[in-house]
Coordinates of C-alpha atoms in Angstrom, one line a residue:
Chain A
M1 CA 82.9 212.4 130.1
S2 CA 83.1 210.8 126.9
R3 CA 82.1 212.6 123.5
I4 CA 81.2 209.5 121.8
L5 CA 80.2 206.2 123.7
A6 CA 78.9 203.1 122.3
R7 CA 77.4 200.3 124.2
D8 CA 76.4 197.0 123.4
L9 CA 76.5 197.1 119.5
E10 CA 75.0 194.3 117.5
V11 CA 75.0 194.1 113.8
A12 CA 73.2 191.5 111.8
L13 CA 73.6 191.3 108.2
D14 CA 71.8 188.7 106.2
G15 CA 70.9 186.8 109.3
R16 CA 74.7 186.6 110.2
T17 CA 76.0 188.4 113.3
V18 CA 78.7 190.5 112.0
L19 CA 79.3 192.8 115.0
S20 CA 78.4 191.7 119.1
G21 CA 78.2 193.4 122.1
V22 CA 81.1 195.9 121.0
G23 CA 81.4 199.1 123.0
L24 CA 83.9 202.1 123.4
A25 CA 84.3 205.6 124.6
V26 CA 86.7 208.5 123.3
G27 CA 87.1 211.7 125.1
R28 CA 87.1 215.3 123.4
G29 CA 90.0 215.3 120.9
G30 CA 90.9 211.7 121.6
W31 CA 91.8 209.5 118.5
L32 CA 90.7 205.5 118.7
A33 CA 92.1 203.7 116.3
V34 CA 89.8 200.4 115.4
I35 CA 92.2 197.4 114.2
G36 CA 91.3 193.9 113.6
A37 CA 92.1 191.4 110.6
N38 CA 90.0 191.5 107.6
G39 CA 86.2 190.8 108.0
A40 CA 86.7 191.5 111.8
G41 CA 83.6 194.1 111.8
K42 CA 85.8 197.2 111.8
S43 CA 84.0 198.9 109.0
T44 CA 80.9 197.9 110.1
L45 CA 81.4 199.0 113.4
L46 CA 81.9 202.7 112.0
K47 CA 78.8 202.4 109.8
A48 CA 77.0 201.2 112.9
L49 CA 78.1 204.6 114.8
A50 CA 77.5 206.7 112.0
G51 CA 73.9 205.5 111.8
V52 CA 74.1 204.1 108.0
L53 CA 73.5 200.6 109.0
P54 CA 70.8 199.7 111.5
C55 CA 72.1 198.2 114.9
S56 CA 70.6 197.6 118.2
G57 CA 72.7 199.1 121.2
E58 CA 73.5 202.5 121.9
V59 CA 75.6 205.3 120.4
L60 CA 75.7 208.6 122.8
V61 CA 77.5 212.0 121.6
D62 CA 78.0 214.3 124.6
D63 CA 75.5 212.0 126.5
V64 CA 72.3 212.5 123.7
P65 CA 71.3 209.3 122.3
L66 CA 71.6 209.3 118.6
R67 CA 68.7 207.2 118.3
R68 CA 66.4 210.0 119.4
L69 CA 68.0 212.3 116.9
K70 CA 66.8 212.8 113.4
P71 CA 69.0 211.7 110.8
R72 CA 69.9 215.5 109.9
E73 CA 70.5 216.2 113.5
R74 CA 72.6 213.2 114.1
A75 CA 74.6 214.4 110.7
R76 CA 75.7 217.4 112.7
L77 CA 77.3 215.9 115.5
I78 CA 79.2 212.7 113.6
A79 CA 80.9 213.0 110.2
Y80 CA 81.8 209.8 108.1
A81 CA 84.2 209.2 105.0
P82 CA 83.7 205.5 104.1
Q83 CA 86.6 203.5 102.8
S84 CA 86.0 203.4 99.4
P85 CA 84.0 206.8 99.0
V86 CA 82.0 207.6 95.4
L87 CA 83.7 210.6 93.9
P88 CA 81.4 211.7 90.9
A89 CA 83.7 212.3 88.5
D90 CA 81.8 215.1 86.7
M91 CA 81.7 217.0 90.3
T92 CA 84.0 219.9 91.2
V93 CA 86.0 219.7 94.4
F94 CA 84.0 222.9 95.8
D95 CA 80.3 220.9 95.3
Y96 CA 81.7 217.8 96.7
A97 CA 82.7 219.5 99.6
L98 CA 79.7 221.7 99.9
L99 CA 77.7 218.4 100.1
G100 CA 79.1 218.4 104.0
R101 CA 76.5 221.1 104.5
T102 CA 73.7 219.3 103.7
P103 CA 72.5 218.7 107.4
Y104 CA 72.1 222.5 107.5
I105 CA 70.2 223.3 104.5
P106 CA 66.7 223.1 104.0
H107 CA 65.3 220.1 102.5
L108 CA 64.3 221.7 99.2
G109 CA 66.0 224.8 99.8
R110 CA 69.6 226.0 98.7
E111 CA 72.9 226.5 100.3
S112 CA 73.5 230.0 102.2
R113 CA 76.4 232.3 102.1
A114 CA 77.7 231.2 105.6
D115 CA 77.3 227.4 103.9
R116 CA 79.7 228.4 100.8
E117 CA 82.0 230.2 103.4
A118 CA 82.3 227.5 105.5
T119 CA 83.3 225.3 102.7
A120 CA 85.6 228.0 101.3
S121 CA 87.3 228.4 104.6
V122 CA 88.2 224.4 104.7
L123 CA 89.3 224.3 101.3
E124 CA 91.8 226.8 101.9
R125 CA 92.6 225.3 105.1
L126 CA 93.5 222.2 103.3
G127 CA 95.2 223.5 100.8
L128 CA 92.6 222.8 98.5
E129 CA 91.7 226.0 97.3
P130 CA 93.5 225.9 93.9
F131 CA 91.6 222.9 93.1
A132 CA 87.9 224.4 93.7
S133 CA 86.7 224.2 90.7
R134 CA 88.7 221.1 89.1
R135 CA 86.7 218.4 88.7
L136 CA 86.8 215.1 90.8
G137 CA 88.1 212.7 88.2
R138 CA 91.3 214.8 87.4
L139 CA 92.7 214.6 91.1
S140 CA 95.3 212.1 92.0
G141 CA 94.9 209.9 95.1
G142 CA 96.1 211.7 97.6
E143 CA 94.0 215.0 96.6
R144 CA 91.2 212.8 96.6
Q145 CA 91.8 211.8 99.9
R146 CA 92.3 215.1 101.4
V147 CA 88.7 216.3 99.2
V148 CA 87.0 213.2 101.1
L149 CA 88.5 214.7 104.7
A150 CA 87.4 218.3 103.7
R151 CA 83.8 217.2 102.9
A152 CA 83.8 215.3 106.4
L153 CA 85.2 218.8 108.1
V154 CA 82.7 220.9 106.3
Q155 CA 80.0 218.8 108.5
Q156 CA 81.3 220.5 111.1
A157 CA 80.7 217.6 113.5
P158 CA 82.4 217.3 116.8
V159 CA 82.9 213.5 116.0
L160 CA 84.8 212.3 112.7
L161 CA 85.0 208.5 111.5
L162 CA 87.5 207.8 109.2
D163 CA 87.6 204.0 107.4
E164 CA 90.8 203.4 106.0
P165 CA 91.6 206.9 105.4
T166 CA 94.8 206.2 103.9
T167 CA 94.2 203.2 101.9
A168 CA 95.9 203.3 98.6
L169 CA 98.2 206.1 99.4
D170 CA 102.1 205.9 99.4
L171 CA 103.8 206.1 102.5
G172 CA 104.6 209.8 102.1
R173 CA 101.0 210.6 101.2
Q174 CA 99.8 208.4 104.2
Q175 CA 101.9 210.4 106.5
Q176 CA 100.6 213.9 105.5
V177 CA 96.9 212.7 105.9
L178 CA 97.4 211.4 109.4
E179 CA 99.5 214.5 110.2
L180 CA 96.8 216.4 109.0
V181 CA 94.1 214.6 111.1
D182 CA 96.2 214.9 114.1
R183 CA 96.7 218.7 113.7
L184 CA 92.7 219.2 113.0
R185 CA 91.9 217.2 116.2
R186 CA 94.5 218.9 118.4
A187 CA 93.3 222.5 116.9
D188 CA 89.6 221.8 117.0
G189 CA 89.2 219.3 120.1
L190 CA 87.7 217.0 117.2
T191 CA 87.3 213.3 118.3
V192 CA 88.6 211.1 115.9
V193 CA 87.9 207.3 115.2
T194 CA 89.7 205.5 112.6
T195 CA 90.0 202.0 111.3
L196 CA 93.4 201.4 110.2
H197 CA 95.1 198.3 108.8
D198 CA 98.4 199.2 109.1
L199 CA 99.0 198.2 112.8
G200 CA 102.7 200.0 112.7
V201 CA 100.8 203.3 111.6
A202 CA 97.7 202.9 114.3
G203 CA 100.4 202.8 117.1
Q204 CA 102.0 205.9 116.1
Y205 CA 98.9 208.2 115.8
A206 CA 96.1 206.8 118.0
D207 CA 95.9 207.5 121.8
T208 CA 93.9 204.6 122.4
M209 CA 93.1 201.1 120.5
T210 CA 90.3 198.6 120.1
L211 CA 91.3 195.1 118.7
L212 CA 88.2 193.6 117.0
S213 CA 88.2 189.7 116.6
H214 CA 84.8 187.8 114.8
G215 CA 82.9 191.4 115.7
R216 CA 83.7 191.1 119.4
V217 CA 86.2 193.3 121.3
A218 CA 89.2 191.3 121.8
A219 CA 91.6 194.0 123.7
S220 CA 91.3 197.8 124.5
G221 CA 93.5 200.6 125.8
A222 CA 97.0 202.4 125.3
P223 CA 98.7 201.4 121.9
A224 CA 101.3 199.6 124.1
D225 CA 98.4 197.5 125.9
V226 CA 96.9 196.5 122.5
L227 CA 99.9 195.9 120.2
T228 CA 101.6 193.0 121.8
E229 CA 103.4 190.2 120.1
K230 CA 101.0 187.8 121.6
L231 CA 97.9 189.7 120.6
I232 CA 98.8 190.1 117.3
D233 CA 100.0 186.5 116.9
E234 CA 96.9 185.4 118.2
H235 CA 94.5 187.4 116.3
F236 CA 96.1 188.4 112.6
G237 CA 98.2 185.1 112.8
A238 CA 101.5 187.6 112.2
R239 CA 105.1 187.3 113.8
V240 CA 106.0 190.7 114.9
R241 CA 108.5 192.3 117.2
I242 CA 107.5 195.2 119.1
E243 CA 109.7 197.9 120.1
T244 CA 109.1 200.8 122.4
G245 CA 109.7 203.9 120.6
P246 CA 110.1 207.6 121.7
G247 CA 107.1 208.9 123.6
G248 CA 106.6 205.4 124.7
R249 CA 104.6 204.3 121.6
P250 CA 105.3 200.9 120.4
G251 CA 106.9 200.4 116.8
V252 CA 105.5 197.1 115.1
H253 CA 108.1 195.1 112.8
L254 CA 107.4 192.0 110.8
E255 CA 109.6 189.1 111.6
R256 CA 110.1 186.5 108.8
P257 CA 109.3 182.8 110.1
H258 CA 112.6 181.6 109.2
D259 CA 116.2 182.8 109.3
I260 CA 117.0 184.4 106.0
E261 CA 119.7 185.4 103.9
P262 CA 120.3 188.8 104.3
P263 CA 119.8 191.2 100.9
A264 CA 122.0 190.7 98.3
S265 CA 124.6 193.8 98.6
G266 CA 125.2 196.0 95.1
P267 CA 128.1 195.2 93.1
Chain B
M1 CA 76.2 220.1 125.2
T2 CA 78.8 221.8 123.7
G3 CA 78.9 223.3 120.3
P4 CA 80.3 222.0 117.1
S5 CA 83.9 222.4 116.8
R6 CA 85.1 225.7 115.4
L7 CA 87.0 225.6 112.0
D8 CA 89.2 228.5 112.3
P9 CA 90.8 229.0 108.5
G10 CA 93.8 230.4 110.3
S11 CA 94.7 227.9 112.9
L12 CA 96.6 225.6 110.0
R13 CA 98.1 228.0 107.9
P14 CA 100.2 230.4 109.7
G15 CA 100.1 233.8 108.1
L16 CA 96.4 233.9 107.1
S17 CA 94.4 236.0 109.4
P18 CA 90.9 234.2 109.9
S19 CA 88.7 236.5 108.6
G20 CA 91.2 239.1 107.4
T21 CA 93.6 239.6 104.8
R22 CA 92.3 237.0 102.3
S23 CA 88.5 237.1 103.1
G24 CA 87.9 238.2 99.7
L25 CA 88.3 234.8 98.5
S26 CA 85.4 233.2 99.9
R27 CA 83.1 236.1 98.3
R28 CA 85.1 236.2 94.8
G29 CA 86.7 233.1 94.6
P30 CA 85.7 229.4 94.2
G31 CA 81.8 228.8 94.5
P32 CA 79.4 226.2 93.7
S33 CA 78.2 225.4 90.3
R34 CA 75.3 227.6 89.5
L35 CA 73.4 228.2 86.2
R36 CA 75.2 230.6 84.4
P37 CA 73.0 233.5 83.2
G38 CA 75.3 233.1 80.0
A39 CA 74.2 229.3 79.4
L40 CA 70.7 230.1 80.8
A41 CA 70.2 232.7 78.0
L42 CA 72.1 230.6 75.1
A43 CA 69.8 227.9 75.8
L44 CA 66.6 230.1 75.8
G45 CA 67.8 231.4 72.6
A46 CA 68.5 228.0 71.0
L47 CA 64.7 227.4 71.9
L48 CA 63.3 230.5 70.6
A49 CA 65.2 230.4 67.7
S50 CA 64.0 226.6 67.1
M51 CA 60.7 227.6 67.5
V52 CA 60.7 230.3 65.0
A53 CA 62.3 227.9 62.5
G54 CA 59.4 225.6 63.4
L55 CA 56.6 228.3 62.5
L56 CA 58.5 229.2 59.5
A57 CA 58.8 225.6 57.7
G58 CA 55.8 223.6 56.8
A59 CA 54.4 222.4 53.4
A60 CA 52.5 225.2 53.0
D61 CA 54.4 228.4 51.4
I62 CA 53.6 231.3 53.6
A63 CA 55.9 234.4 53.6
P64 CA 58.5 234.5 56.3
G65 CA 58.0 238.2 57.0
G66 CA 54.2 237.9 57.1
I67 CA 54.5 235.2 60.1
A68 CA 56.8 237.6 61.5
L69 CA 54.2 240.4 61.5
Q70 CA 51.6 238.3 62.2
L71 CA 53.3 237.2 65.4
L72 CA 53.6 240.5 66.5
D73 CA 50.3 241.2 65.8
W74 CA 49.3 238.8 68.2
L75 CA 51.3 240.1 71.0
P76 CA 48.9 242.3 73.4
L77 CA 49.3 246.3 72.9
V78 CA 50.9 245.5 69.3
S79 CA 49.3 246.2 65.8
A80 CA 50.9 245.2 62.7
D81 CA 49.5 244.2 59.4
S82 CA 50.7 240.9 58.2
G83 CA 49.4 240.6 55.0
L84 CA 48.3 236.9 55.5
T85 CA 45.4 235.5 53.9
P86 CA 42.7 234.3 56.6
V87 CA 43.8 230.8 55.6
E88 CA 47.2 231.2 56.2
R89 CA 46.4 232.9 59.4
N90 CA 44.6 229.9 60.4
L91 CA 47.2 227.2 59.6
L92 CA 49.3 229.5 61.7
L93 CA 47.5 229.8 64.6
E94 CA 45.8 226.2 64.6
L95 CA 48.5 223.8 63.2
R96 CA 52.1 225.3 63.2
L97 CA 51.8 227.3 66.5
P98 CA 50.5 224.3 68.7
R99 CA 53.0 222.0 66.9
V100 CA 55.7 224.0 68.1
L101 CA 54.6 224.5 71.4
L102 CA 53.9 220.7 71.8
G103 CA 57.1 219.8 70.8
A104 CA 59.1 222.0 73.0
L105 CA 56.9 221.1 76.0
V106 CA 57.0 217.2 75.1
G107 CA 60.8 217.3 74.5
G108 CA 61.5 219.2 77.6
L109 CA 59.7 216.8 79.7
L110 CA 61.4 213.8 78.1
A111 CA 64.8 215.3 78.7
V112 CA 64.1 216.6 82.4
A113 CA 62.5 213.3 83.1
G114 CA 65.7 211.4 81.6
A115 CA 67.9 213.7 83.5
A116 CA 66.2 212.8 86.7
Y117 CA 66.2 209.3 85.9
Q118 CA 69.9 209.1 85.2
G119 CA 70.2 211.2 88.9
A120 CA 68.0 208.9 90.8
F121 CA 69.6 205.8 89.6
R122 CA 72.9 207.0 89.3
N123 CA 73.2 205.4 85.9
P124 CA 73.9 207.2 82.6
L125 CA 72.2 204.9 80.8
A126 CA 69.1 205.2 82.4
D127 CA 66.3 206.9 80.5
P128 CA 62.9 207.9 80.8
Y129 CA 61.2 204.6 79.8
L130 CA 63.4 202.7 81.9
L131 CA 60.8 201.7 84.5
G132 CA 58.1 200.2 82.6
A133 CA 56.5 203.8 81.0
A134 CA 56.9 202.9 77.5
A135 CA 55.9 199.3 77.7
G136 CA 52.9 200.5 79.7
A137 CA 51.5 202.7 77.4
G138 CA 52.4 200.9 74.2
L139 CA 50.1 198.0 75.6
T140 CA 47.6 200.4 76.8
T141 CA 47.1 202.2 73.7
T142 CA 47.7 199.5 71.3
A143 CA 44.4 197.5 73.2
A144 CA 42.9 201.0 72.9
I145 CA 43.3 201.2 68.9
V146 CA 42.3 197.6 68.4
F147 CA 39.7 196.9 70.6
L148 CA 37.8 200.5 70.9
K149 CA 39.5 201.6 67.3
G150 CA 40.2 205.1 69.0
D151 CA 37.0 206.5 66.9
G152 CA 34.8 209.0 68.4
D153 CA 36.6 210.5 71.5
A154 CA 40.1 212.5 70.7
L155 CA 40.7 211.7 74.2
V156 CA 40.9 207.9 74.0
I157 CA 44.3 207.3 73.0
P158 CA 46.2 210.2 75.4
V159 CA 44.3 208.7 78.3
A160 CA 45.1 205.0 77.2
A161 CA 48.9 206.3 77.0
F162 CA 48.6 208.0 80.2
T163 CA 47.4 205.2 82.0
G164 CA 49.6 202.7 80.6
A165 CA 52.8 204.7 81.4
V166 CA 52.0 205.3 84.9
G167 CA 50.9 201.8 85.5
G168 CA 54.1 200.3 84.0
V169 CA 56.1 202.5 86.4
L170 CA 54.0 201.8 89.5
L171 CA 54.1 197.7 88.8
A172 CA 57.5 198.0 88.4
Y173 CA 58.0 199.9 91.7
A174 CA 55.7 197.3 93.5
L175 CA 57.6 194.3 91.9
G176 CA 61.3 196.1 92.8
N177 CA 60.2 196.4 96.5
V178 CA 58.9 193.1 96.9
A179 CA 62.1 191.6 95.1
G180 CA 64.5 193.9 97.1
R181 CA 65.0 194.9 100.5
G182 CA 63.5 198.4 99.4
G183 CA 64.9 201.4 97.9
G184 CA 67.8 199.6 96.0
T185 CA 68.5 200.8 92.6
A186 CA 69.6 197.6 91.3
T187 CA 66.4 195.7 91.9
L188 CA 64.5 198.4 90.7
V189 CA 66.0 198.5 87.3
L190 CA 65.8 194.6 87.0
A191 CA 62.0 195.1 88.0
G192 CA 61.6 197.8 85.3
V193 CA 63.1 195.3 82.7
A194 CA 60.9 192.4 83.7
V195 CA 58.2 194.8 83.6
S196 CA 58.9 196.3 80.2
S197 CA 59.7 192.9 78.5
F198 CA 56.4 191.3 79.6
L199 CA 54.1 194.7 78.8
T200 CA 55.8 194.2 75.5
A201 CA 55.2 190.7 75.0
V202 CA 51.4 190.9 75.9
Q203 CA 51.1 194.3 73.4
T204 CA 52.8 192.2 70.5
F205 CA 50.0 189.8 71.3
V206 CA 47.5 192.0 71.0
Q207 CA 49.0 193.9 68.3
Q208 CA 48.8 190.4 66.1
I209 CA 45.1 190.2 67.1
G210 CA 44.3 193.6 65.2
V211 CA 46.7 193.5 62.3
D212 CA 44.2 195.7 60.7
E213 CA 45.6 198.6 62.8
L214 CA 49.1 197.9 62.2
E215 CA 49.8 201.2 60.4
R216 CA 48.0 203.3 63.2
I217 CA 49.8 201.2 66.2
Y218 CA 53.3 202.1 64.4
A219 CA 52.3 205.6 63.6
W220 CA 51.7 206.4 67.7
I221 CA 54.8 204.6 68.5
L222 CA 57.0 206.5 66.4
G223 CA 55.7 209.5 67.9
D224 CA 54.3 212.4 66.3
V225 CA 53.6 216.3 67.8
G226 CA 50.5 217.5 66.1
G227 CA 47.2 217.3 67.3
G228 CA 46.6 221.2 68.2
W229 CA 45.7 223.1 71.3
E230 CA 43.7 220.2 72.5
R231 CA 46.9 217.8 73.5
I232 CA 48.7 221.0 74.9
T233 CA 45.9 221.9 77.6
L234 CA 46.3 218.2 78.3
V235 CA 49.8 218.2 79.0
V236 CA 50.2 221.3 80.7
P237 CA 48.8 221.0 84.3
Y238 CA 50.9 217.5 84.5
A239 CA 54.3 219.1 83.1
A240 CA 53.9 222.3 85.4
V241 CA 53.7 219.9 88.4
S242 CA 56.4 217.6 87.7
V243 CA 58.7 220.0 86.3
G244 CA 58.6 222.3 89.4
V245 CA 59.0 219.3 91.6
L246 CA 61.6 218.2 89.8
L247 CA 63.5 221.5 89.3
L248 CA 63.2 221.7 93.7
H249 CA 65.6 218.5 94.0
G250 CA 68.5 219.6 91.8
R251 CA 70.8 219.8 94.8
L252 CA 69.4 216.6 96.4
L253 CA 70.4 214.7 93.2
D254 CA 73.5 216.0 93.5
V255 CA 73.8 214.6 97.2
L256 CA 72.4 211.2 96.2
S257 CA 75.2 210.9 93.6
V258 CA 77.6 209.8 96.4
G259 CA 75.7 206.7 97.0
D260 CA 72.9 206.1 99.6
D261 CA 75.3 205.3 102.4
E262 CA 77.0 208.7 102.3
A263 CA 73.7 210.5 101.6
A264 CA 72.7 208.7 104.8
G265 CA 75.6 210.0 106.6
L266 CA 74.9 213.4 105.3
G267 CA 71.6 213.0 107.6
L268 CA 69.4 212.3 103.9
H269 CA 67.0 209.8 103.4
A270 CA 68.2 208.7 99.9
A271 CA 65.3 206.2 99.1
R272 CA 62.4 208.9 99.9
V273 CA 64.1 211.6 97.5
R274 CA 64.3 208.7 95.0
L275 CA 60.7 207.8 95.2
A276 CA 59.9 211.6 94.7
V277 CA 62.1 212.3 91.9
L278 CA 61.0 208.9 90.0
L279 CA 57.2 209.5 90.7
A280 CA 57.5 213.5 89.4
A281 CA 59.7 212.1 86.4
S282 CA 57.5 209.3 85.7
L283 CA 54.6 211.6 85.8
A284 CA 56.5 214.1 83.3
T285 CA 57.0 210.8 80.8
A286 CA 53.4 209.7 80.9
A287 CA 52.3 213.1 80.4
A288 CA 54.4 213.7 76.9
V289 CA 54.0 209.7 76.0
A290 CA 50.1 210.7 76.6
V291 CA 50.0 213.4 73.7
S292 CA 53.2 212.2 71.5
G293 CA 53.7 208.5 71.6
L294 CA 57.2 207.0 72.1
I295 CA 59.5 209.2 70.9
G296 CA 63.1 207.9 71.9
F297 CA 66.6 209.2 72.4
V298 CA 65.7 212.9 73.7
G299 CA 65.6 211.6 77.1
I300 CA 69.1 210.0 77.2
V301 CA 71.1 212.2 74.6
V302 CA 70.2 215.9 75.9
P303 CA 71.0 215.3 79.3
H304 CA 74.5 214.2 78.4
V305 CA 75.1 216.8 75.9
V306 CA 74.2 219.3 78.7
R307 CA 76.4 217.5 81.1
R308 CA 79.4 217.9 78.8
L309 CA 79.1 221.5 77.8
A310 CA 77.9 223.1 80.8
G311 CA 78.7 221.1 84.1
G312 CA 77.5 217.9 86.0
S313 CA 75.5 219.3 88.7
Y314 CA 71.8 218.6 88.5
R315 CA 71.2 222.2 89.5
I316 CA 72.5 222.8 85.6
V317 CA 71.6 219.7 84.1
L318 CA 68.0 219.7 84.7
P319 CA 67.0 223.3 83.9
L320 CA 69.1 223.2 80.7
S321 CA 67.8 219.9 79.7
L322 CA 64.0 220.8 80.0
L323 CA 65.1 224.2 77.2
G324 CA 67.6 221.9 75.3
G325 CA 65.1 219.0 74.8
G326 CA 62.5 221.2 73.7
A327 CA 64.8 222.7 71.2
F328 CA 66.1 219.6 70.0
L329 CA 62.5 218.3 69.5
V330 CA 61.0 221.1 67.7
L331 CA 64.3 221.1 65.2
A332 CA 63.6 217.2 64.9
D333 CA 60.1 218.0 64.2
V334 CA 61.0 220.7 61.2
L335 CA 62.9 218.1 59.7
A336 CA 60.3 215.4 60.0
R337 CA 57.9 218.0 58.1
T338 CA 60.4 219.3 55.4
V339 CA 62.9 216.5 54.3
L340 CA 60.2 214.6 52.1
A341 CA 57.9 217.2 52.2
P342 CA 55.0 216.9 51.4
A343 CA 55.2 213.6 53.3
E344 CA 55.8 213.6 56.9
L345 CA 58.8 211.3 58.4
P346 CA 57.9 209.7 62.0
I347 CA 59.5 212.2 64.4
G348 CA 60.9 209.0 66.5
V349 CA 62.7 208.3 63.3
V350 CA 64.3 211.4 63.1
T351 CA 65.3 211.8 66.7
A352 CA 67.4 208.7 66.3
F353 CA 68.8 209.5 63.1
V354 CA 70.0 213.0 63.6
G355 CA 70.5 212.5 67.5
A356 CA 73.0 209.5 67.3
P357 CA 75.5 211.5 65.3
F358 CA 75.1 214.7 66.9
F359 CA 75.9 213.0 70.2
V360 CA 78.8 211.4 68.9
A361 CA 80.0 214.6 67.4
V362 CA 79.5 216.5 71.1
L363 CA 81.3 213.8 72.8
R364 CA 84.2 213.8 70.5
M365 CA 84.0 217.7 70.8
T366 CA 84.4 217.8 74.2
R367 CA 86.9 215.1 74.6
Q368 CA 89.4 217.6 72.6
V369 CA 88.5 220.2 74.7
G370 CA 89.8 218.0 77.8
T371 CA 86.9 218.1 79.7

């Protein structure tokens, strides 16, 4: 059984079709990476899945069609972190993470002790406890990314949608965040859908991949089936060499179009 | 359907049991920002102190000790001989006390409405007059003064101002919804600017027709918190409803601060929350404008000072703005009454004259502390 299943998604923005006939299926504990060139519709797909963008078609979580649910009920099944989340500079880390409890708190009510404890436990788990009362405006890029992840986890939804979770992070921070997501999904059986612009990184973490091109699915399957030299040339216009690494995961190496001189060695 | 994934605090951090050794942290450790009793007491104290100052200050020289005893005497079950003459007692009861209370009420309403507007629009420069409340009230009040002369019935000007303020906001809202795709803040702000400019133009035209009444028009525009108990009874019902609704929305304004898309992802209908908040804040503004004219600066300065001193969560900013706005306006009125006594300065002049440097001082002070 698929934990999240989407069929025939279609999104039109300002009269222009941005997504058309897109479907996907990810099982419990699975990690799907959505890849594609700029403007292919990756972020739009995540917003449509999260229900923050009107779309036609169907999204089901554990066989429940999301269209039939109230927004609050939907938010308990799907947590979504956008590519450029708004982090109010004055807000504390704890208050921000606590926003994830919104679908559980009565509309005009206040959070319960259980909500506070769920928030504190996620902060502790992500090593953010020392930052709990710090204001968001005073965090580094890596800390901000972890705080956004914390808010999504506090939602306690079985499906996690992350739009480019590693944008603007250096290589080490990218690896830390993605390893963290990987451990979380293994520990909790979370189903993860991410957009990732770095194909090499996507190939190392995802179980399955969907390649979007001009709003349609151009290929989907195991990373080795999607990350091929031919598909990457066709849809990204990039020349790469694919080498299968440990675990059968494809490694993507950029190739310069012409023979070039080796880098000059030092004195 | 399986339940949501469990978050086990120990699963990633070996050595920490899920609920054992360090569970005390969740109870005594970090928590959400909340209104601390100390901050609340401080704000209440500031309001009370300003009100006492408001009762003591004035053109007539009444002994402060007598005023204190008289206040005690008015308390239920307390009896004290103040030694005030009947005229002094009357002056205190019919002029100073209602003036201080109205100042506190209007200042509180404008400040809490300003904070709510800033939250609903996610814009630190928003103020209660952003959506046309001031321009609408300005037009209808000017028209009432020029055409009805505002004589006879003391209710004419408050009713005209209230209607104009509500009408201006509704016009801006309708225009914003026609022009935008609904719920967007940018089109709404632009609609407010357009409506304000248009209504101000009409107001200027009406003012030119009734040039003889210019002094009365300006006296109203620059604000006044005198007028006695009648004005307080006019404003209290609207104040109670609007403040109640706004204080209930503090947490939701915090959710709105991450933007409409993310609020939607958290299951919140941002446009609906914004509508409820703007309606309540506009009602508060209209109530204030109806009894005091167009007093500027309170709605923008007070919430920012509160944010700097006590924290950014709207659960803190809204109640403390209510109290702080009251204290600020009562003190401004004390200055307005005493600086050029026995003449009075318009209170709107004082709020801007004192408010601007005070605002800059608070910004500088808190920057040095590093918050």
